[in-house]
Amino acid sequence: MKQKIFLTSALAMGFVAPAMAEPTNTGTFPSDGYMQEDYTYTNAATAENMDTVYEGTVNANAEYTDILYDIVAGNYLAAGSEDENGTQCTAGNFCPGLTNAYYNENADQGINSCSTATNGIYALSAAGSDSQNDCYRTCTTADVAHSASVTGGYYYGNNNQCEPTACVNGWHLKQGLNLTTAIGTGAGENSAYVNERGQFTEKSFDGAYDKGQSYYGISDNYTWAVDYGTNGMLIGQARCSTVEGVFSFNWSTNQLNQPITTHTTSELGSEGGKNCYCNVTGYKGTDGTMQAVSSSWVFITKYGLANYCAQCPLECAARMRSSDPDRLAFRAALLGSVQPGLAMCEANVININWNDVDPEYAGQNNEGTATYGSDVRTPVKAQTIKGKTFKGWRFSKPEQTNLP
């Protein structure tokens, strides 16, 4: 009887062994001993490379280094996140940024509660806040003198940014200084500047150079001023820097072709360079009161030689004085970088009609007006009326006239 033969190979049993893959990369054994993924290290299986192991078993231990995260201010590193840009700081918190932070599966990093940091006093903040100084509390009428209702916030560091929306009786709402509105788009009447040697020069459209340096109130080198007549006067500085700037204007549409590059003082670096910048430091209203303001530095032009930067204060004054479209675009950028002032409650001025005043003395005490809450000045002398003794003046409301 013929013996049956059974095939016991893997093929006969219906199994196929997986193909053995070869690593994609080939190289020599690394000098630091750190073997990388998917490599064939040629002739590397030696005791010298395998920690003196000649036979048996050797361990290949994976080693790792921590990823360090640098997160910009205004963002934080959320728990379990590997986003190198971080997450925007949420309202009610501030995030000063992180340097060399480690991944943390369970805890947020770089985010601080405004309430905790300020003992619950300044518990609010806007999303993206990057400093404790961004923490604030809701304003009350106690924060703004003579206010009936308010808006805004009172910020940590005794920074009162509260504004009235209505005032109590006797006071009216006065909007804060907005230089863009105050100056407008008209040409300046006169301008002046002080050069790098302290020399004062005055310019005007009508050629009348007779106002003098004291009128403009500038004396420091590289300062400038423009007089806009009834719209007030601007005072500013000129500065040359190595920081490059861009100014591009599309004459066909009278629009900026690309944004003007503005830089803060700290970004301009040390003195020198070929790039001319201007800023605004003060505004003098028609009442003669000088108000300090703070603007960004705005780029005007780049000179071929650094020596030409002596013209920078002249450039600032000329550009701010002119009403040409490209000059107005520069003016808009510079004035637009000034934060508008806060509104306030201003006392009403009341006109007083004094009856029976001796005409010879009328007006000598400026008695015709009084500021609410302030002094009342009486005329020097009342009329003398025969058969009567003057007792004094008493206030009364004027009679209301009902118009049809």
Tab-separated table of C-alpha atoms in Angstrom:
chain	number	residue	atom	x	y	z
A	1	MET	CA	0.000	0.000	0.000
A	2	LYS	CA	1.375	3.263	-1.139
A	3	GLN	CA	2.102	5.691	1.733
A	4	LYS	CA	0.472	9.159	1.547
A	5	ILE	CA	2.769	12.137	1.683
A	6	PHE	CA	1.632	15.182	3.701
A	7	LEU	CA	2.968	18.637	2.746
A	8	THR	CA	3.801	20.544	5.901
A	9	SER	CA	5.350	23.642	4.368
A	10	ALA	CA	3.880	26.992	5.138
A	11	LEU	CA	2.802	27.276	1.550
A	12	ALA	CA	0.956	23.974	1.664
A	13	MET	CA	-0.738	24.979	4.908
A	14	GLY	CA	-2.036	28.192	3.297
A	15	PHE	CA	0.201	30.682	5.216
A	16	VAL	CA	2.469	33.295	3.642
A	17	ALA	CA	5.352	34.784	5.641
A	18	PRO	CA	5.475	38.585	5.500
A	19	ALA	CA	8.183	40.100	3.359
A	20	MET	CA	11.065	41.535	5.351
A	21	ALA	CA	11.472	45.302	4.710
A	22	GLU	CA	14.789	47.049	4.510
A	23	PRO	CA	15.351	50.441	6.233
A	24	THR	CA	15.086	53.416	3.901
A	25	ASN	CA	18.357	55.042	4.992
A	26	THR	CA	21.926	53.766	5.201
A	27	GLY	CA	24.820	55.251	7.093
A	28	THR	CA	27.720	54.765	9.461
A	29	PHE	CA	27.163	54.425	13.179
A	30	PRO	CA	26.745	57.906	14.743
A	31	SER	CA	29.603	59.174	16.857
A	32	ASP	CA	27.247	60.294	19.649
A	33	GLY	CA	25.576	56.865	19.736
A	34	TYR	CA	22.068	58.176	18.960
A	35	MET	CA	20.623	55.910	16.262
A	36	GLN	CA	17.866	57.475	14.190
A	37	GLU	CA	14.650	55.968	12.846
A	38	ASP	CA	14.580	53.751	9.723
A	39	TYR	CA	18.354	53.328	9.273
A	40	THR	CA	20.777	50.571	8.398
A	41	TYR	CA	24.065	51.255	10.143
A	42	THR	CA	26.699	49.422	8.140
A	43	ASN	CA	28.863	46.951	10.107
A	44	ALA	CA	27.783	48.616	13.352
A	45	ALA	CA	26.997	45.463	15.379
A	46	THR	CA	30.185	45.569	17.420
A	47	ALA	CA	30.915	45.533	21.119
A	48	GLU	CA	32.363	49.019	20.773
A	49	ASN	CA	28.970	50.315	19.654
A	50	MET	CA	26.813	47.989	21.784
A	51	ASP	CA	28.111	48.975	25.213
A	52	THR	CA	30.703	46.147	25.243
A	53	VAL	CA	28.077	43.416	24.624
A	54	TYR	CA	29.601	40.525	22.622
A	55	GLU	CA	26.735	38.042	22.868
A	56	GLY	CA	23.280	37.541	24.289
A	57	THR	CA	21.081	40.640	24.584
A	58	VAL	CA	21.617	44.356	24.406
A	59	ASN	CA	18.979	47.013	25.078
A	60	ALA	CA	18.337	49.902	22.677
A	61	ASN	CA	16.781	52.621	24.827
A	62	ALA	CA	14.867	55.493	23.256
A	63	GLU	CA	15.891	58.854	24.670
A	64	TYR	CA	14.079	62.166	24.261
A	65	THR	CA	14.671	65.865	24.856
A	66	ASP	CA	11.925	68.224	25.948
A	67	ILE	CA	10.465	70.654	23.430
A	68	LEU	CA	10.795	74.168	24.808
A	69	TYR	CA	8.036	76.651	23.987
A	70	ASP	CA	8.436	80.419	23.581
A	71	ILE	CA	4.956	81.947	23.707
A	72	VAL	CA	4.400	85.602	22.794
A	73	ALA	CA	2.780	87.976	25.285
A	74	GLY	CA	-0.990	87.898	24.991
A	75	ASN	CA	-1.006	84.099	24.510
A	76	TYR	CA	-0.512	81.140	26.853
A	77	LEU	CA	0.350	77.428	26.568
A	78	ALA	CA	-2.816	75.464	27.226
A	79	ALA	CA	-2.756	72.129	29.068
A	80	GLY	CA	-1.962	69.300	26.672
A	81	SER	CA	-1.244	71.696	23.800
A	82	GLU	CA	1.778	71.481	21.533
A	83	ASP	CA	0.880	74.623	19.570
A	84	GLU	CA	4.079	76.646	19.331
A	85	ASN	CA	2.015	79.823	18.870
A	86	GLY	CA	-0.003	79.221	22.034
A	87	THR	CA	-3.628	80.160	22.651
A	88	GLN	CA	-4.989	83.700	22.951
A	89	CYS	CA	-5.328	84.882	26.539
A	90	THR	CA	-8.951	84.757	27.643
A	91	ALA	CA	-10.932	87.660	29.102
A	92	GLY	CA	-10.433	88.163	32.832
A	93	ASN	CA	-6.794	87.077	32.620
A	94	PHE	CA	-3.428	88.409	31.494
A	95	CYS	CA	-0.645	86.470	29.770
A	96	PRO	CA	2.870	87.971	29.865
A	97	GLY	CA	4.349	85.294	27.562
A	98	LEU	CA	6.636	82.326	28.184
A	99	THR	CA	10.277	81.496	27.524
A	100	ASN	CA	11.602	77.916	27.479
A	101	ALA	CA	8.381	76.421	28.841
A	102	TYR	CA	7.909	72.633	29.023
A	103	TYR	CA	4.904	70.681	27.780
A	104	ASN	CA	2.361	70.027	30.537
A	105	GLU	CA	-0.489	67.596	30.034
A	106	ASN	CA	-2.615	68.843	32.920
A	107	ALA	CA	-1.955	72.530	33.601
A	108	ASP	CA	-2.219	75.767	31.625
A	109	GLN	CA	0.975	77.807	31.638
A	110	GLY	CA	1.515	81.553	31.333
A	111	ILE	CA	-2.044	82.623	32.171
A	112	ASN	CA	-2.855	84.650	35.285
A	113	SER	CA	-6.182	85.609	36.802
A	114	CYS	CA	-6.724	89.354	37.092
A	115	SER	CA	-8.900	88.782	40.140
A	116	THR	CA	-6.268	86.751	41.966
A	117	ALA	CA	-3.436	89.104	41.050
A	118	THR	CA	-5.271	92.221	42.252
A	119	ASN	CA	-7.134	90.857	45.287
A	120	GLY	CA	-10.406	90.900	43.405
A	121	ILE	CA	-10.333	94.651	42.762
A	122	TYR	CA	-9.427	94.697	39.060
A	123	ALA	CA	-11.023	91.441	37.935
A	124	LEU	CA	-11.763	92.293	34.295
A	125	SER	CA	-9.617	92.289	31.153
A	126	ALA	CA	-10.012	91.989	27.408
A	127	ALA	CA	-9.028	88.852	25.513
A	128	GLY	CA	-5.370	88.958	24.495
A	129	SER	CA	-4.244	91.016	27.502
A	130	ASP	CA	-0.519	90.690	28.140
A	131	SER	CA	0.071	92.627	31.371
A	132	GLN	CA	-1.379	93.085	34.834
A	133	ASN	CA	-1.848	96.705	33.822
A	134	ASP	CA	-4.574	95.484	31.443
A	135	CYS	CA	-6.717	94.398	34.397
A	136	TYR	CA	-9.529	96.818	35.236
A	137	ARG	CA	-12.727	97.320	37.165
A	138	THR	CA	-16.013	98.854	36.082
A	139	CYS	CA	-16.147	102.643	36.363
A	140	THR	CA	-18.504	104.425	38.751
A	141	THR	CA	-19.639	108.043	38.869
A	142	ALA	CA	-17.241	108.535	41.785
A	143	ASP	CA	-14.373	108.116	39.299
A	144	VAL	CA	-15.400	111.115	37.161
A	145	ALA	CA	-16.158	114.438	38.801
A	146	HIS	CA	-19.701	115.757	38.268
A	147	SER	CA	-20.745	112.752	36.152
A	148	ALA	CA	-24.263	111.288	36.083
A	149	SER	CA	-23.295	108.164	34.111
A	150	VAL	CA	-19.961	106.748	32.977
A	151	THR	CA	-18.300	104.239	30.696
A	152	GLY	CA	-14.827	102.739	30.348
A	153	GLY	CA	-12.579	101.070	32.900
A	154	TYR	CA	-10.383	101.944	35.864
A	155	TYR	CA	-7.134	100.015	35.296
A	156	TYR	CA	-4.624	98.513	37.703
A	157	GLY	CA	-1.863	100.977	38.516
A	158	ASN	CA	-4.234	103.871	39.243
A	159	ASN	CA	-4.935	104.339	35.530
A	160	ASN	CA	-8.319	106.043	35.309
A	161	GLN	CA	-9.778	105.572	31.825
A	162	CYS	CA	-13.352	106.342	32.871
A	163	GLU	CA	-15.396	108.776	30.782
A	164	PRO	CA	-18.718	110.440	31.474
A	165	THR	CA	-21.653	109.796	29.167
A	166	ALA	CA	-23.816	112.371	30.983
A	167	CYS	CA	-23.183	115.059	33.594
A	168	VAL	CA	-25.089	116.310	36.626
A	169	ASN	CA	-27.029	119.575	36.467
A	170	GLY	CA	-24.795	122.597	36.067
A	171	TRP	CA	-22.238	120.683	34.015
A	172	HIS	CA	-22.096	119.593	30.383
A	173	LEU	CA	-20.264	116.853	28.518
A	174	LYS	CA	-17.058	117.950	26.817
A	175	GLN	CA	-15.447	115.487	24.445
A	176	GLY	CA	-11.747	114.729	24.841
A	177	LEU	CA	-9.104	116.016	22.482
A	178	ASN	CA	-9.086	114.287	19.099
A	179	LEU	CA	-6.245	115.746	17.053
A	180	THR	CA	-7.550	114.401	13.752
A	181	THR	CA	-10.800	116.304	14.276
A	182	ALA	CA	-9.203	119.362	15.873
A	183	ILE	CA	-6.625	119.967	13.114
A	184	GLY	CA	-8.736	118.903	10.151
A	185	THR	CA	-7.437	118.794	6.578
A	186	GLY	CA	-6.755	122.464	5.878
A	187	ALA	CA	-3.281	123.816	5.185
A	188	GLY	CA	-1.296	125.315	8.027
A	189	GLU	CA	-0.868	129.079	8.056
A	190	ASN	CA	2.710	129.111	9.324
A	191	SER	CA	5.385	126.661	10.423
A	192	ALA	CA	8.760	126.705	12.110
A	193	TYR	CA	11.579	124.349	13.011
A	194	VAL	CA	14.872	124.205	14.907
A	195	ASN	CA	17.750	122.465	13.117
A	196	GLU	CA	20.598	120.345	14.448
A	197	ARG	CA	22.591	123.472	15.412
A	198	GLY	CA	19.764	125.070	17.378
A	199	GLN	CA	18.932	127.600	14.632
A	200	PHE	CA	15.278	128.672	14.425
A	201	THR	CA	13.588	129.152	11.042
A	202	GLU	CA	10.032	130.303	10.367
A	203	LYS	CA	8.030	129.656	7.194
A	204	SER	CA	4.602	130.789	6.040
A	205	PHE	CA	2.468	130.748	2.918
A	206	ASP	CA	2.090	134.512	2.842
A	207	GLY	CA	5.762	135.272	3.485
A	208	ALA	CA	5.099	137.030	6.792
A	209	TYR	CA	7.924	135.774	8.987
A	210	ASP	CA	7.152	137.926	11.965
A	211	LYS	CA	5.629	135.737	14.676
A	212	GLY	CA	8.959	134.798	16.247
A	213	GLN	CA	10.304	131.830	18.124
A	214	SER	CA	8.459	132.528	21.379
A	215	TYR	CA	5.137	132.298	19.526
A	216	TYR	CA	5.843	128.682	18.529
A	217	GLY	CA	7.489	127.736	21.810
A	218	ILE	CA	10.163	125.452	20.336
A	219	SER	CA	13.850	125.640	21.195
A	220	ASP	CA	15.265	122.104	21.285
A	221	ASN	CA	17.201	120.812	18.295
A	222	TYR	CA	15.161	118.800	15.797
A	223	THR	CA	11.793	120.233	16.880
A	224	TRP	CA	9.053	121.623	14.640
A	225	ALA	CA	5.705	123.410	14.892
A	226	VAL	CA	2.789	124.126	12.559
A	227	ASP	CA	0.189	126.835	13.204
A	228	TYR	CA	-3.280	126.012	11.809
A	229	GLY	CA	-4.871	129.291	12.864
A	230	THR	CA	-8.242	128.746	14.539
A	231	ASN	CA	-7.576	124.983	14.605
A	232	GLY	CA	-4.623	125.367	16.958
A	233	MET	CA	-0.930	124.488	16.759
A	234	LEU	CA	1.002	121.208	16.688
A	235	ILE	CA	4.434	120.749	18.265
A	236	GLY	CA	6.631	117.757	17.432
A	237	GLN	CA	10.066	116.242	17.037
A	238	ALA	CA	12.128	114.984	14.102
A	239	ARG	CA	14.463	112.023	14.288
A	240	CYS	CA	16.755	110.073	11.976
A	241	SER	CA	17.113	106.332	12.451
A	242	THR	CA	18.649	103.214	10.945
A	243	VAL	CA	15.186	101.588	11.069
A	244	GLU	CA	13.794	101.278	7.547
A	245	GLY	CA	10.317	102.660	6.848
A	246	VAL	CA	7.834	102.603	3.975
A	247	PHE	CA	5.598	105.336	2.601
A	248	SER	CA	3.722	104.689	-0.634
A	249	PHE	CA	0.932	106.791	-2.113
A	250	ASN	CA	-1.338	106.063	-5.079
A	251	TRP	CA	-2.001	109.363	-6.796
A	252	SER	CA	-4.627	107.893	-9.143
A	253	THR	CA	-6.976	107.119	-6.260
A	254	ASN	CA	-5.596	109.493	-3.601
A	255	GLN	CA	-5.320	106.510	-1.318
A	256	LEU	CA	-2.412	104.905	0.494
A	257	ASN	CA	-1.039	102.138	-1.697
A	258	GLN	CA	0.228	100.335	1.380
A	259	PRO	CA	0.159	101.140	5.100
A	260	ILE	CA	2.603	103.688	6.486
A	261	THR	CA	5.076	101.943	8.736
A	262	THR	CA	4.973	103.461	12.216
A	263	HIS	CA	7.490	102.787	14.966
A	264	THR	CA	7.517	103.581	18.639
A	265	THR	CA	10.425	105.439	20.196
A	266	SER	CA	12.015	102.263	21.582
A	267	GLU	CA	12.044	100.704	18.119
A	268	LEU	CA	14.024	103.545	16.554
A	269	GLY	CA	17.221	102.561	18.335
A	270	SER	CA	20.169	104.913	18.681
A	271	GLU	CA	20.567	108.295	16.994
A	272	GLY	CA	21.801	108.396	13.415
A	273	GLY	CA	20.878	106.762	10.131
A	274	LYS	CA	19.266	107.990	6.917
A	275	ASN	CA	15.568	107.436	7.702
A	276	CYS	CA	13.588	110.538	8.714
A	277	TYR	CA	10.717	110.140	11.217
A	278	CYS	CA	8.335	112.607	12.891
A	279	ASN	CA	6.195	112.521	16.014
A	280	VAL	CA	3.795	114.865	17.835
A	281	THR	CA	4.416	115.940	21.427
A	282	GLY	CA	1.960	118.777	22.032
A	283	TYR	CA	-1.161	120.626	20.906
A	284	LYS	CA	-1.916	124.259	21.693
A	285	GLY	CA	-5.562	125.239	21.370
A	286	THR	CA	-6.803	128.695	20.553
A	287	ASP	CA	-7.032	129.407	24.293
A	288	GLY	CA	-3.233	129.191	24.408
A	289	THR	CA	-3.136	126.126	26.663
A	290	MET	CA	-0.512	123.544	25.702
A	291	GLN	CA	-1.610	119.921	26.065
A	292	ALA	CA	1.014	117.167	26.054
A	293	VAL	CA	0.255	114.298	23.666
A	294	SER	CA	2.134	111.186	22.636
A	295	SER	CA	2.275	109.722	19.141
A	296	SER	CA	4.176	107.023	17.319
A	297	TRP	CA	7.164	107.894	15.163
A	298	VAL	CA	6.060	107.935	11.519
A	299	PHE	CA	8.449	107.529	8.596
A	300	ILE	CA	8.717	110.299	5.964
A	301	THR	CA	11.659	109.609	3.688
A	302	LYS	CA	15.114	108.096	3.375
A	303	TYR	CA	18.077	110.310	2.498
A	304	GLY	CA	20.990	109.298	0.312
A	305	LEU	CA	23.492	110.368	2.956
A	306	ALA	CA	23.175	110.518	6.734
A	307	ASN	CA	24.362	114.152	6.647
A	308	TYR	CA	21.154	115.117	4.825
A	309	CYS	CA	19.150	114.227	7.932
A	310	ALA	CA	19.678	117.811	9.083
A	311	GLN	CA	16.650	118.484	6.845
A	312	CYS	CA	14.399	116.131	8.847
A	313	PRO	CA	12.711	118.795	11.062
A	314	LEU	CA	12.089	120.914	7.947
A	315	GLU	CA	10.477	117.863	6.280
A	316	CYS	CA	8.218	117.247	9.289
A	317	ALA	CA	6.993	120.860	9.373
A	318	ALA	CA	6.523	121.062	5.591
A	319	ARG	CA	4.568	117.808	5.357
A	320	MET	CA	2.314	118.612	8.279
A	321	ARG	CA	1.653	122.134	6.953
A	322	SER	CA	0.681	121.124	3.405
A	323	SER	CA	-2.787	120.036	2.267
A	324	ASP	CA	-1.591	118.082	-0.795
A	325	PRO	CA	-3.162	114.597	-0.870
A	326	ASP	CA	0.052	112.698	-0.095
A	327	ARG	CA	0.853	115.143	2.727
A	328	LEU	CA	-2.644	114.707	4.178
A	329	ALA	CA	-2.117	110.945	4.081
A	330	PHE	CA	1.014	111.407	6.181
A	331	ARG	CA	-0.855	113.786	8.527
A	332	ALA	CA	-3.631	111.220	8.955
A	333	ALA	CA	-1.132	108.514	9.880
A	334	LEU	CA	0.679	110.687	12.407
A	335	LEU	CA	-2.402	112.165	14.103
A	336	GLY	CA	-4.166	108.810	13.956
A	337	SER	CA	-1.448	107.322	16.159
A	338	VAL	CA	-2.381	109.707	19.007
A	339	GLN	CA	-4.850	108.212	21.465
A	340	PRO	CA	-7.856	110.575	21.788
A	341	GLY	CA	-8.251	112.232	25.171
A	342	LEU	CA	-10.967	111.321	27.632
A	343	ALA	CA	-14.273	113.155	27.782
A	344	MET	CA	-15.008	115.177	30.906
A	345	CYS	CA	-17.749	117.161	32.597
A	346	GLU	CA	-17.223	120.878	32.196
A	347	ALA	CA	-19.007	123.520	34.241
A	348	ASN	CA	-21.680	125.543	32.489
A	349	VAL	CA	-21.087	129.238	31.954
A	350	ILE	CA	-24.148	131.253	33.055
A	351	ASN	CA	-24.902	134.696	31.702
A	352	ILE	CA	-26.075	137.148	34.365
A	353	ASN	CA	-28.292	140.099	33.529
A	354	TRP	CA	-27.660	142.714	36.213
A	355	ASN	CA	-30.478	145.236	36.502
A	356	ASP	CA	-30.033	148.825	37.591
A	357	VAL	CA	-26.262	148.972	37.291
A	358	ASP	CA	-24.624	152.370	37.311
A	359	PRO	CA	-23.631	152.733	33.605
A	360	GLU	CA	-20.354	154.381	34.545
A	361	TYR	CA	-19.162	151.197	36.269
A	362	ALA	CA	-20.885	148.498	34.191
A	363	GLY	CA	-18.626	145.556	33.246
A	364	GLN	CA	-15.614	146.619	35.265
A	365	ASN	CA	-15.772	143.519	37.471
A	366	ASN	CA	-16.470	141.121	34.563
A	367	GLU	CA	-19.735	140.428	36.268
A	368	GLY	CA	-21.622	139.388	33.140
A	369	THR	CA	-20.871	135.644	33.465
A	370	ALA	CA	-20.302	133.065	36.171
A	371	THR	CA	-18.978	129.529	35.895
A	372	TYR	CA	-21.282	127.050	37.638
A	373	GLY	CA	-19.987	126.244	41.111
A	374	SER	CA	-17.489	129.119	41.028
A	375	ASP	CA	-17.548	132.775	42.032
A	376	VAL	CA	-20.242	135.334	41.314
A	377	ARG	CA	-18.855	138.821	40.749
A	378	THR	CA	-21.179	141.770	41.384
A	379	PRO	CA	-21.052	145.122	39.608
A	380	VAL	CA	-19.041	147.935	41.152
A	381	LYS	CA	-22.072	150.106	41.792
A	382	ALA	CA	-25.840	150.034	41.505
A	383	GLN	CA	-27.816	152.924	40.142
A	384	THR	CA	-28.791	155.606	42.603
A	385	ILE	CA	-32.562	155.961	42.657
A	386	LYS	CA	-34.086	158.917	44.487
A	387	GLY	CA	-36.108	158.007	47.529
A	388	LYS	CA	-34.679	154.456	47.656
A	389	THR	CA	-31.910	152.691	49.525
A	390	PHE	CA	-30.128	149.908	47.621
A	391	LYS	CA	-30.619	146.546	49.417
A	392	GLY	CA	-28.752	144.293	46.920
A	393	TRP	CA	-29.407	142.100	43.902
A	394	ARG	CA	-31.293	138.794	44.118
A	395	PHE	CA	-31.379	136.083	41.443
A	396	SER	CA	-34.583	135.073	39.671
A	397	LYS	CA	-35.305	132.929	36.644
A	398	PRO	CA	-36.113	134.803	33.451
A	399	GLU	CA	-39.738	134.645	32.416
A	400	GLN	CA	-40.347	131.939	29.833
A	401	THR	CA	-41.780	133.106	26.545
A	402	ASN	CA	-44.193	130.631	24.975
A	403	LEU	CA	-43.679	130.712	21.247
A	404	PRO	CA	-46.653	129.810	18.997
